[in-house]
Amino acid sequence: MIPFLNRAVNFSKRTALISNGKSFTYQDLIDQSDMVASNLLNSKKDLKEARVAFIVPPSFEYTAIQWGIWKAGGIAVPLCVLHPLPSLRYVLEDTQSETLIIHPDYWELLEPIFKELALDFIPLTNILKPFRKAILPDIDLSRRAMILYTSGTTSKPKGVVTTHANIEAQITTLFDAWDWSEEDHILNILPLHHVHGIINVMSCALWSGGCCEFLPKFDAEKVWDIFRSGRLDLFMAVPTIYFKLISFWENSNKSDQLEMSNACQGFRLMVSGSAALPVSVLEKWKDISGLTLLERYGMTEIGMGLSNPYRGERRPGHVGLPLPGVEMRIVDGENELVPEGTAGEIQIKGKSVFLEYWQKEEATKNAFTENGWFKTGDIALLSNSYYRILGRDSVDIIKSGGYKISALEIEEVLRTHPEIKECGVVGLPNEEWGEIVGASLILYSKDIDYKELTNWLKERLPAYKIPRQYIIQNNLPRNTLGKVTKNELKKLF
Ligand code: MCA
Ligand code: AMP
């Protein structure tokens, strides 16, 4: 049995999850995930790492399915509920999923591919229904558990494979560092196809015997209302969410502001991550809530790497030090250690580091040094005993609203538009979103209808990848080798 799931019996009567206004105990989660596993196994003994994709909003059912897949020996492939059909199809094909579990809200969206893809499409209710309880297989911790998609320096996202051992290490380092306990009650407003929502929020709460409450879609007013209920003591989000909560507070009347600020007194910890936390946001949040946000640094491939301390100085603009069990070094372009205080690439080793990119041997090999350090591509500097992230070594990676976006992926889609001859996509600094996507277009004609272009893009890309600013040019700036000079391009917006 997987230790993470096995721990649940220690907390059987406690509330594990709150979703859609209902509370579910750990026993409910154990029973429902046993049913999911039994339905998936049917008469099989072990799914033997078959990929089981599921498209289900954050909820008790989501968690029961994830656990059920693990109990049956499968690999969980959570799909993004915001993705248009081509993005979902890409993940299903790339993972060669055998099964797709579908929440009723997404049935119509997926119907066009039912005949085209050879996989079992299972309605949510069928996988949850009572079934003769199967004998569950023994799962070795070295087995593959999950595939999450992340954008990189290639145009198409890559599937990051983590084992049960990786997941356990990603959880336990945070359990120790941030003092999780069964008394904790956290709100999850993050999407559940990324590490931040899945591991840092939901899985840490369930490992601890605490309670994770879902709000499936972020809404500043609803989040403040839940804060005001006084039942939470933990919150974790991306900087954009803190920005939006601050805006809501600023636009409220004085007595509401006072109530909202008072509601923050019940929290023992609030964490920010997935993108750089602007010092201005940290300071405004401190004025409003009295709390100093704990900023940490992580990546899909490594879980969390660095963190400001739970106890001790949380320094604005810094991400602290390596978490327990995480080995880290800063190197130059030749993978040589740089002197202290010099900027270089962060490289990471440890049990939390992923196994491989799904079926991409070459990409996996290139992501590690010869002696097994994972090359993050992030540039950092040790300043006065704390690390500071300076940026990334690739201009083609954009971080917007906490989502990692590949400029190359957007360019590839834009180039298939009949009116676009050539294009260049860049990330432009933005206080609210971190960066927003900007696109320079070279057109066949003089002008383009942006509304039509946006609608056309929405059928092909999720909303957070759609450019928010455009310029029209005759030529893109290029260097002598003909490569687009993205830093020059940024200046033109
Ligand atoms: C949405 N909009 C945007 C963007 N996204 N505009 C500019 N840039 C964007 N990126 C626009 C929409 O088109 C819409 O505009 C309006 O904003 C509201 O859209 P909606 O989707 O409702 O936005 P939202 O719900 O307010 O979303 C903001 C959000 C979301 C909650 C911050 O982006 C989010 O959940 N981000 C978290 C992502 C995450 O978990 N990342 C972790 C991965 P209009 O109304 O004009 O159409 S990183 C990770 O896991 C690593 C390990 C780590 O370190 O944590
Ligand atoms: P993802 O691939 O979506 O997991 O995003 C990981 C990337 O987010 C990292 O490689 C960093 O570039 C960025 N990131 C995460 N946390 C921070 C942080 N606290 N400050 C700056 N960048 C961050």
Coordinates of C-alpha atoms and ligand atoms in Angstrom, one line a residue:
M1 CA 0.0 0.0 0.0
I2 CA 1.2 3.5 -0.8
P3 CA 2.2 5.1 2.6
F4 CA 0.6 8.4 1.7
L5 CA -2.8 6.8 1.2
N6 CA -2.3 4.4 4.1
R7 CA -1.9 7.3 6.5
A8 CA -5.6 8.2 5.9
V9 CA -6.8 5.4 8.3
N10 CA -5.2 7.3 11.2
F11 CA -7.6 10.2 10.6
S12 CA -10.7 8.2 9.4
K13 CA -13.3 10.3 11.3
R14 CA -11.7 13.7 10.6
T15 CA -12.9 15.9 7.7
A16 CA -10.5 15.5 4.8
L17 CA -12.2 17.6 2.1
I18 CA -15.0 20.2 1.8
S19 CA -16.4 20.5 -1.7
N20 CA -19.6 21.9 -3.2
G21 CA -20.8 22.7 0.3
K22 CA -20.4 19.1 1.6
S23 CA -17.9 17.7 4.1
F24 CA -16.2 14.4 3.5
T25 CA -14.2 12.4 6.0
Y26 CA -11.0 10.4 5.4
Q27 CA -13.1 7.3 5.6
D28 CA -15.3 8.6 2.8
L29 CA -12.2 9.2 0.8
I30 CA -10.8 5.7 1.5
D31 CA -14.1 4.1 0.6
Q32 CA -14.8 6.1 -2.6
S33 CA -11.2 5.7 -3.9
D34 CA -11.5 1.9 -3.2
M35 CA -14.5 1.9 -5.4
V36 CA -12.8 3.9 -8.2
A37 CA -9.9 1.4 -8.0
S38 CA -12.2 -1.6 -8.2
N39 CA -14.1 -0.1 -11.2
L40 CA -10.9 0.6 -13.0
L41 CA -9.4 -2.8 -12.3
N42 CA -12.6 -4.6 -13.2
S43 CA -11.2 -8.1 -13.4
K44 CA -7.5 -7.1 -13.7
K45 CA -5.0 -7.5 -10.9
D46 CA -3.0 -4.3 -11.5
L47 CA -3.2 -1.5 -14.0
K48 CA 0.6 -1.8 -14.4
E49 CA 1.1 1.9 -15.0
A50 CA -1.6 2.4 -17.6
R51 CA -2.3 6.1 -18.0
V52 CA -5.7 7.1 -16.7
A53 CA -6.6 10.6 -17.7
F54 CA -9.4 12.5 -15.9
I55 CA -11.1 15.8 -16.4
V56 CA -12.9 16.7 -13.2
P57 CA -13.0 20.1 -11.4
P58 CA -11.3 20.4 -8.0
S59 CA -13.6 18.4 -5.7
F60 CA -14.0 15.3 -3.5
E61 CA -14.5 13.3 -6.7
Y62 CA -11.3 14.6 -8.2
T63 CA -9.3 13.4 -5.2
A64 CA -11.1 10.0 -5.0
I65 CA -10.2 9.4 -8.6
Q66 CA -6.6 10.4 -8.2
W67 CA -6.3 8.0 -5.2
G68 CA -8.3 5.3 -7.0
I69 CA -5.9 5.4 -10.0
W70 CA -2.9 5.0 -7.6
K71 CA -4.5 2.2 -5.7
A72 CA -5.2 0.3 -8.9
G73 CA -1.5 0.7 -10.1
G74 CA -2.2 3.3 -12.8
I75 CA -0.6 6.6 -13.6
A76 CA -2.8 9.7 -13.0
V77 CA -3.1 12.2 -15.8
P78 CA -5.1 15.2 -14.6
L79 CA -6.4 17.3 -17.5
C80 CA -6.8 21.1 -17.3
V81 CA -10.5 22.0 -17.1
L82 CA -9.7 25.3 -19.0
H83 CA -8.1 23.7 -22.0
P84 CA -9.7 23.8 -25.5
L85 CA -10.0 20.4 -27.3
P86 CA -6.7 20.5 -29.2
S87 CA -4.7 20.9 -25.9
L88 CA -6.6 18.1 -24.3
R89 CA -6.2 15.9 -27.3
Y90 CA -2.5 16.5 -27.3
V91 CA -2.2 15.2 -23.7
L92 CA -4.4 12.2 -24.3
E93 CA -2.3 11.2 -27.4
D94 CA 1.1 12.0 -25.9
T95 CA 0.4 9.9 -22.8
Q96 CA -1.3 7.2 -24.8
S97 CA -4.0 7.2 -22.2
E98 CA -6.1 4.1 -22.1
T99 CA -9.0 5.6 -20.1
L100 CA -10.5 9.0 -19.8
I101 CA -12.9 9.8 -16.9
I102 CA -15.2 12.7 -17.8
H103 CA -17.2 15.0 -15.6
P104 CA -20.6 15.8 -17.2
D105 CA -19.6 19.5 -17.8
Y106 CA -16.9 18.4 -20.3
W107 CA -18.8 15.6 -22.2
E108 CA -19.9 17.8 -25.0
L109 CA -16.5 19.4 -25.5
L110 CA -14.9 16.0 -25.8
E111 CA -17.6 14.3 -27.9
P112 CA -15.9 15.0 -31.3
I113 CA -12.9 12.8 -30.3
F114 CA -14.9 9.8 -29.0
K115 CA -14.7 8.1 -32.4
E116 CA -11.2 9.2 -33.3
L117 CA -9.2 8.1 -30.2
A118 CA -9.0 4.5 -29.1
L119 CA -9.6 4.9 -25.4
D120 CA -12.3 4.1 -22.9
F121 CA -14.4 7.2 -22.2
I122 CA -16.0 6.8 -18.8
P123 CA -18.6 9.1 -17.4
L124 CA -17.8 10.2 -13.8
T125 CA -20.8 8.5 -12.3
N126 CA -19.8 5.1 -13.7
I127 CA -16.4 5.2 -12.1
L128 CA -17.8 6.2 -8.7
K129 CA -20.5 3.7 -8.5
P130 CA -20.4 0.8 -5.9
F131 CA -18.7 -2.3 -7.2
R132 CA -17.4 -5.6 -5.8
K133 CA -14.3 -4.5 -3.9
A134 CA -11.2 -5.7 -5.7
I135 CA -8.0 -7.0 -4.0
L136 CA -5.7 -4.0 -4.5
P137 CA -2.2 -4.5 -5.8
D138 CA 1.0 -3.8 -3.9
I139 CA 2.6 -0.7 -5.3
D140 CA 6.3 -0.2 -5.0
L141 CA 7.2 3.5 -4.4
S142 CA 9.6 3.5 -7.4
R143 CA 6.6 3.1 -9.7
R144 CA 5.3 6.0 -11.9
A145 CA 2.4 7.8 -10.3
M146 CA 1.6 11.0 -12.2
I147 CA 2.2 12.9 -15.4
L148 CA 1.8 16.7 -15.4
Y149 CA 2.4 18.8 -18.5
T150 CA 4.8 21.8 -18.4
S151 CA 5.9 24.2 -21.1
G152 CA 9.5 24.5 -21.9
T153 CA 11.9 25.6 -24.6
T154 CA 10.3 23.3 -27.1
S155 CA 7.0 24.3 -28.7
K156 CA 4.9 21.5 -27.3
P157 CA 4.5 20.9 -23.5
K158 CA 6.3 17.9 -22.0
G159 CA 4.9 15.3 -19.6
V160 CA 6.8 15.4 -16.3
V161 CA 6.6 11.9 -14.7
T162 CA 6.8 11.6 -10.9
T163 CA 7.0 8.4 -9.0
H164 CA 5.2 7.7 -5.7
A165 CA 8.6 8.2 -4.0
N166 CA 9.0 11.6 -5.6
I167 CA 5.5 12.7 -4.5
E168 CA 6.2 11.5 -1.0
A169 CA 9.4 13.5 -0.9
Q170 CA 7.7 16.6 -2.3
I171 CA 5.1 16.4 0.4
T172 CA 7.2 15.5 3.4
T173 CA 9.7 18.3 2.9
L174 CA 6.9 20.8 3.1
F175 CA 5.2 19.0 6.0
D176 CA 8.4 19.4 8.0
A177 CA 9.4 22.9 6.9
W178 CA 6.0 24.5 7.2
D179 CA 4.8 22.7 10.4
W180 CA 1.7 21.0 8.9
S181 CA -0.6 19.2 11.4
E182 CA -4.0 17.6 11.5
E183 CA -5.4 20.9 12.9
D184 CA -4.7 22.7 9.6
H185 CA -7.5 23.9 7.3
I186 CA -6.5 25.2 3.9
L187 CA -8.5 26.7 1.0
N188 CA -7.6 25.4 -2.5
I189 CA -8.4 27.9 -5.3
L190 CA -5.6 26.7 -7.6
P191 CA -6.1 24.4 -10.7
L192 CA -5.4 20.8 -10.0
H193 CA -3.2 19.9 -13.0
H194 CA -0.1 21.6 -11.5
V195 CA 2.2 20.9 -8.5
H196 CA 1.2 24.0 -6.6
G197 CA -2.5 22.9 -6.2
I198 CA -2.0 19.2 -6.2
I199 CA 1.1 18.8 -3.9
N200 CA 1.6 22.0 -1.8
V201 CA -2.1 22.5 -1.0
M202 CA -4.2 19.3 -1.4
S203 CA -1.7 16.5 -0.8
C204 CA 0.1 18.2 2.1
A205 CA -3.3 18.7 3.8
L206 CA -4.2 15.0 3.3
W207 CA -0.8 13.8 4.4
S208 CA -1.2 15.7 7.6
G209 CA -4.8 14.7 8.4
G210 CA -5.9 18.3 7.9
C211 CA -8.8 19.6 5.8
C212 CA -8.6 20.9 2.3
E213 CA -11.6 23.0 1.2
F214 CA -12.2 23.5 -2.6
L215 CA -13.3 26.6 -4.3
P216 CA -13.1 25.4 -7.9
K217 CA -12.8 28.8 -9.5
F218 CA -10.9 31.7 -8.1
D219 CA -13.2 34.6 -7.1
A220 CA -11.8 37.4 -4.9
E221 CA -15.1 38.1 -3.2
K222 CA -15.7 34.4 -2.4
V223 CA -12.2 34.0 -1.1
W224 CA -12.6 36.9 1.3
D225 CA -15.9 35.6 2.4
I226 CA -14.3 32.2 3.3
F227 CA -11.5 34.1 5.1
R228 CA -14.2 35.9 7.0
S229 CA -15.8 32.6 8.1
G230 CA -12.7 32.1 10.4
R231 CA -12.3 28.4 9.6
L232 CA -9.0 28.6 7.7
D233 CA -5.5 28.8 9.1
L234 CA -3.5 28.3 5.9
F235 CA -3.5 29.8 2.4
M236 CA -1.3 29.4 -0.6
A237 CA -1.5 31.2 -4.0
V238 CA 0.4 32.7 -6.9
P239 CA 1.3 36.5 -6.7
T240 CA -1.5 37.4 -9.2
I241 CA -4.1 36.1 -6.7
Y242 CA -2.7 38.2 -3.9
F243 CA -2.8 41.2 -6.3
K244 CA -6.5 40.5 -7.0
L245 CA -7.3 40.1 -3.3
I246 CA -5.6 43.4 -2.5
S247 CA -7.6 45.1 -5.3
F248 CA -10.8 43.8 -3.9
W249 CA -9.9 45.0 -0.4
E250 CA -8.9 48.4 -1.7
N251 CA -12.2 48.8 -3.4
S252 CA -14.3 47.9 -0.3
N253 CA -15.7 50.2 2.2
K254 CA -13.9 50.9 5.5
S255 CA -15.9 48.6 7.7
D256 CA -15.6 45.7 5.3
Q257 CA -11.9 46.4 5.1
L258 CA -11.6 46.2 8.8
E259 CA -13.5 42.9 8.9
M260 CA -11.4 41.4 6.2
S261 CA -8.2 42.5 7.9
N262 CA -9.4 41.0 11.2
A263 CA -10.2 37.8 9.5
C264 CA -6.5 37.3 8.6
Q265 CA -5.5 37.2 12.2
G266 CA -6.6 33.5 12.4
F267 CA -4.0 32.4 9.8
R268 CA -0.8 30.9 10.9
L269 CA 0.8 31.0 7.4
M270 CA 0.2 32.4 3.9
V271 CA 2.5 31.3 1.1
S272 CA 3.3 32.8 -2.3
G273 CA 5.0 31.0 -5.2
S274 CA 5.0 29.9 -8.8
A275 CA 6.3 33.3 -9.9
A276 CA 8.3 36.2 -8.4
L277 CA 6.4 38.0 -5.7
P278 CA 6.7 41.7 -6.2
V279 CA 8.0 43.4 -3.0
S280 CA 5.1 46.0 -3.4
V281 CA 2.5 43.1 -3.2
L282 CA 4.3 41.6 -0.2
E283 CA 4.2 45.0 1.6
K284 CA 0.6 45.8 0.8
W285 CA -0.5 42.4 1.9
K286 CA 1.4 42.9 5.2
D287 CA -0.4 46.2 5.7
I288 CA -3.8 44.6 5.0
S289 CA -3.4 41.3 6.8
G290 CA -0.5 41.8 9.3
L291 CA 1.1 38.7 7.7
T292 CA 4.5 38.5 6.0
L293 CA 4.0 36.2 3.0
L294 CA 6.4 33.3 2.9
E295 CA 7.9 33.1 -0.6
R296 CA 9.2 29.9 -1.9
Y297 CA 10.6 28.6 -5.3
G298 CA 9.6 25.4 -7.1
M299 CA 9.2 23.8 -10.5
T300 CA 7.0 20.9 -11.8
E301 CA 10.2 18.8 -12.2
I302 CA 11.4 19.2 -8.7
G303 CA 8.4 20.1 -6.5
M304 CA 9.6 22.8 -4.1
G305 CA 13.3 23.6 -4.0
L306 CA 13.8 26.7 -1.9
S307 CA 11.8 28.4 0.8
N308 CA 12.0 31.4 3.2
P309 CA 11.8 30.0 6.8
Y310 CA 8.6 29.3 8.6
R311 CA 10.3 30.7 11.7
G312 CA 12.9 33.3 11.1
E313 CA 13.4 36.2 8.7
R314 CA 11.2 36.1 5.5
R315 CA 13.1 38.5 3.3
P316 CA 11.2 40.4 0.6
G317 CA 12.5 39.6 -3.0
H318 CA 14.2 36.4 -1.8
V319 CA 13.3 32.8 -1.8
G320 CA 15.3 31.7 1.2
L321 CA 17.4 28.5 1.3
P322 CA 17.1 24.8 0.1
L323 CA 14.3 22.8 1.7
P324 CA 15.2 19.7 3.8
G325 CA 16.3 16.9 1.5
V326 CA 17.0 19.3 -1.4
E327 CA 20.6 19.6 -2.7
M328 CA 21.3 22.7 -4.7
R329 CA 24.2 24.4 -6.5
I330 CA 24.7 27.5 -8.6
V331 CA 26.8 27.0 -11.7
D332 CA 28.0 28.8 -14.8
G333 CA 27.5 27.8 -18.5
E334 CA 30.1 25.1 -18.1
N335 CA 28.4 23.6 -15.1
E336 CA 31.2 24.9 -12.8
L337 CA 30.3 26.3 -9.4
V338 CA 30.3 30.1 -9.3
P339 CA 31.8 32.0 -6.5
E340 CA 29.4 33.1 -3.7
G341 CA 27.5 36.2 -4.8
T342 CA 27.8 35.5 -8.5
A343 CA 24.7 34.8 -10.6
G344 CA 24.3 31.4 -12.2
E345 CA 21.9 28.6 -13.0
I346 CA 20.1 26.7 -10.1
Q347 CA 20.7 23.0 -10.3
I348 CA 18.9 20.6 -8.0
K349 CA 19.3 17.0 -6.7
G350 CA 17.1 15.0 -4.3
K351 CA 14.3 12.5 -3.9
S352 CA 11.7 15.0 -5.0
V353 CA 13.3 15.4 -8.5
F354 CA 11.1 13.8 -11.3
L355 CA 11.9 10.6 -13.0
E356 CA 11.7 11.5 -16.7
Y357 CA 9.9 13.5 -19.4
W358 CA 7.3 11.0 -20.7
Q359 CA 8.7 9.1 -23.6
K360 CA 11.3 11.8 -24.3
E361 CA 14.6 10.1 -23.6
E362 CA 16.7 12.8 -25.3
A363 CA 15.0 15.7 -23.5
T364 CA 15.3 13.9 -20.2
K365 CA 19.0 13.3 -20.8
N366 CA 19.6 16.9 -21.7
A367 CA 17.8 18.1 -18.6
F368 CA 20.5 16.6 -16.3
T369 CA 24.2 17.1 -16.0
E370 CA 26.5 14.0 -16.3
N371 CA 26.5 13.7 -12.6
G372 CA 22.7 13.9 -12.1
W373 CA 22.0 17.5 -11.4
F374 CA 18.7 18.8 -12.8
K375 CA 19.2 22.0 -14.8
T376 CA 16.4 24.3 -13.9
G377 CA 17.1 27.1 -16.4
D378 CA 16.5 29.6 -13.6
I379 CA 19.2 32.1 -12.6
A380 CA 19.8 33.0 -9.0
L381 CA 22.3 34.7 -6.7
L382 CA 23.2 34.1 -3.1
S383 CA 23.0 37.5 -1.4
N384 CA 23.5 37.8 2.3
S385 CA 22.8 34.1 3.0
Y386 CA 19.5 34.0 1.1
Y387 CA 18.9 33.2 -2.6
R388 CA 17.3 35.6 -5.0
I389 CA 15.8 34.6 -8.3
L390 CA 17.0 36.9 -11.1
G391 CA 15.1 35.3 -14.0
R392 CA 15.4 32.6 -16.6
D393 CA 18.0 31.8 -19.1
S394 CA 15.4 31.5 -21.9
V395 CA 13.4 34.5 -23.2
D396 CA 11.0 32.0 -24.7
I397 CA 9.5 31.0 -21.3
I398 CA 6.8 33.3 -20.0
K399 CA 5.2 33.3 -16.6
S400 CA 1.7 34.8 -16.5
G401 CA -0.7 34.4 -13.6
G402 CA 1.6 31.7 -12.3
Y403 CA 1.3 29.6 -15.5
K404 CA 4.4 28.7 -17.4
I405 CA 3.9 29.5 -21.1
S406 CA 6.1 28.7 -24.1
A407 CA 6.4 31.6 -26.6
L408 CA 7.3 29.0 -29.3
E409 CA 4.0 27.2 -28.8
I410 CA 2.0 30.4 -29.3
E411 CA 4.1 31.4 -32.4
E412 CA 3.5 27.9 -33.9
V413 CA -0.3 28.4 -33.6
L414 CA -0.3 32.0 -34.8
R415 CA 1.7 31.0 -37.9
T416 CA -1.2 28.7 -39.0
H417 CA -3.6 31.7 -39.2
P418 CA -4.2 32.5 -42.9
E419 CA -3.5 36.2 -42.5
I420 CA -0.2 35.9 -40.5
K421 CA 3.0 35.5 -42.4
E422 CA 5.4 35.6 -39.4
C423 CA 5.3 36.4 -35.8
G424 CA 7.3 36.8 -32.6
V425 CA 5.9 36.3 -29.1
V426 CA 7.4 37.7 -25.9
G427 CA 6.5 38.2 -22.2
L428 CA 6.0 41.8 -21.2
P429 CA 6.3 42.9 -17.5
N430 CA 2.9 43.4 -15.9
E431 CA 2.2 44.2 -12.2
E432 CA -0.9 42.1 -12.0
W433 CA 0.0 39.0 -14.1
G434 CA 3.8 39.0 -13.6
E435 CA 4.1 39.0 -17.4
I436 CA 1.5 39.3 -20.2
V437 CA 1.9 37.7 -23.6
G438 CA 2.8 40.2 -26.4
A439 CA 2.8 39.3 -30.1
S440 CA 4.4 41.0 -33.0
L441 CA 2.7 40.1 -36.3
I442 CA 3.9 40.3 -39.9
L443 CA 0.7 40.3 -42.0
Y444 CA -0.1 39.4 -45.6
S445 CA -2.5 42.4 -45.6
K446 CA -2.4 45.8 -43.8
D447 CA -4.6 45.0 -40.8
I448 CA -6.2 42.2 -38.9
D449 CA -9.4 42.0 -36.9
Y450 CA -8.2 41.4 -33.3
K451 CA -11.5 40.2 -32.0
E452 CA -11.7 37.6 -34.7
L453 CA -8.1 36.6 -34.1
T454 CA -8.8 36.2 -30.3
N455 CA -11.8 34.0 -31.0
W456 CA -9.8 32.0 -33.4
L457 CA -7.0 31.5 -30.8
K458 CA -9.5 30.6 -28.1
E459 CA -10.4 27.5 -30.1
R460 CA -6.7 26.5 -30.1
L461 CA -5.2 27.7 -26.9
P462 CA -6.3 28.2 -23.3
A463 CA -7.2 31.8 -22.4
Y464 CA -4.0 32.4 -20.3
K465 CA -1.9 31.8 -23.4
I466 CA -3.6 34.3 -25.6
P467 CA -1.7 37.5 -26.4
R468 CA -3.0 40.6 -24.6
Q469 CA -0.9 43.1 -26.6
Y470 CA -0.1 43.2 -30.4
I471 CA 2.1 45.2 -32.6
I472 CA 2.2 45.0 -36.4
Q473 CA 5.6 45.1 -38.1
N474 CA 7.1 44.7 -41.5
N475 CA 10.1 42.7 -40.2
L476 CA 11.1 41.1 -36.9
P477 CA 14.4 42.3 -35.3
R478 CA 17.0 39.6 -36.0
N479 CA 20.7 39.1 -35.3
T480 CA 23.3 38.4 -38.0
L481 CA 22.5 34.7 -37.8
G482 CA 18.9 35.5 -38.6
K483 CA 17.6 34.6 -35.1
V484 CA 14.8 36.9 -33.7
T485 CA 16.3 39.1 -31.0
K486 CA 13.5 38.8 -28.4
N487 CA 15.0 41.4 -26.0
E488 CA 15.0 43.9 -28.8
L489 CA 11.4 42.9 -29.7
K490 CA 10.2 43.5 -26.1
K491 CA 11.4 47.1 -26.3
L492 CA 9.2 47.8 -29.3
F493 CA 5.9 47.2 -27.3
Ligands
MCA1 C1 -6.7 35.2 -17.6 N1 -6.8 36.5 -18.1 C2 -5.6 36.9 -18.4 C3 -4.7 35.9 -18.0 N2 -5.5 34.9 -17.6 N3 -5.2 38.1 -18.8 C4 -3.8 38.3 -19.0 N4 -3.0 37.3 -18.7 C5 -3.4 36.1 -18.2 N5 -2.5 35.2 -17.9 C6 -8.0 37.2 -18.4 C7 -9.1 36.4 -19.0 O1 -9.0 36.3 -20.4 C8 -10.3 37.2 -18.6 O2 -10.4 38.4 -19.4 C9 -10.0 37.6 -17.2 O3 -8.6 37.6 -17.1 C10 -10.5 36.7 -16.2 O4 -10.2 35.3 -16.6 P1 -10.2 34.1 -15.6 O5 -9.8 32.9 -16.3 O6 -11.6 34.2 -14.9 O7 -9.1 34.6 -14.6 P2 -9.0 34.3 -13.2 O8 -9.8 33.2 -12.7 O9 -9.0 35.6 -12.4 O10 -7.5 33.7 -13.2 C11 -6.4 34.2 -12.6 C12 -5.7 33.2 -11.8 C13 -5.4 32.0 -12.7 C14 -6.7 32.7 -10.7 C15 -4.5 33.8 -11.2 O11 -4.5 32.4 -13.7 C16 -4.7 30.9 -11.9 O12 -5.4 30.0 -11.3 N6 -3.4 30.8 -11.9 C17 -2.6 29.8 -11.1 C18 -1.9 28.9 -12.0 C19 -1.1 27.9 -11.2 O13 -1.6 27.2 -10.3 N7 0.2 27.8 -11.5 C20 1.1 26.9 -10.7 C21 2.0 26.3 -11.8 P3 -11.8 38.7 -20.2 O14 -12.8 38.9 -19.1 O15 -11.4 40.0 -20.9 O16 -12.0 37.6 -21.1 S1 3.6 26.5 -11.3 C22 3.9 25.2 -10.3 O17 3.1 24.4 -10.0 C23 5.3 25.2 -9.7 C24 5.7 23.9 -9.2 C25 5.3 26.2 -8.5 O18 6.4 26.8 -8.2 O19 4.3 26.4 -7.9
AMP2 P1 6.3 25.4 -13.6 O1 7.1 24.8 -14.7 O2 5.0 25.8 -14.0 O3 6.4 24.4 -12.5 O4 7.0 26.7 -13.1 C1 8.3 26.7 -12.5 C2 8.9 28.0 -12.7 O5 8.3 29.0 -12.0 C3 10.3 28.0 -12.2 O6 11.2 27.4 -13.1 C4 10.6 29.5 -12.0 O7 10.9 30.1 -13.2 C5 9.2 30.0 -11.6 N1 9.0 30.2 -10.2 C6 8.5 29.5 -9.2 N2 8.5 30.0 -8.0 C7 9.1 31.2 -8.2 C8 9.5 32.3 -7.3 N3 9.2 32.3 -6.0 N4 10.1 33.4 -7.9 C9 10.4 33.4 -9.2 N5 10.1 32.4 -10.0 C10 9.5 31.3 -9.6

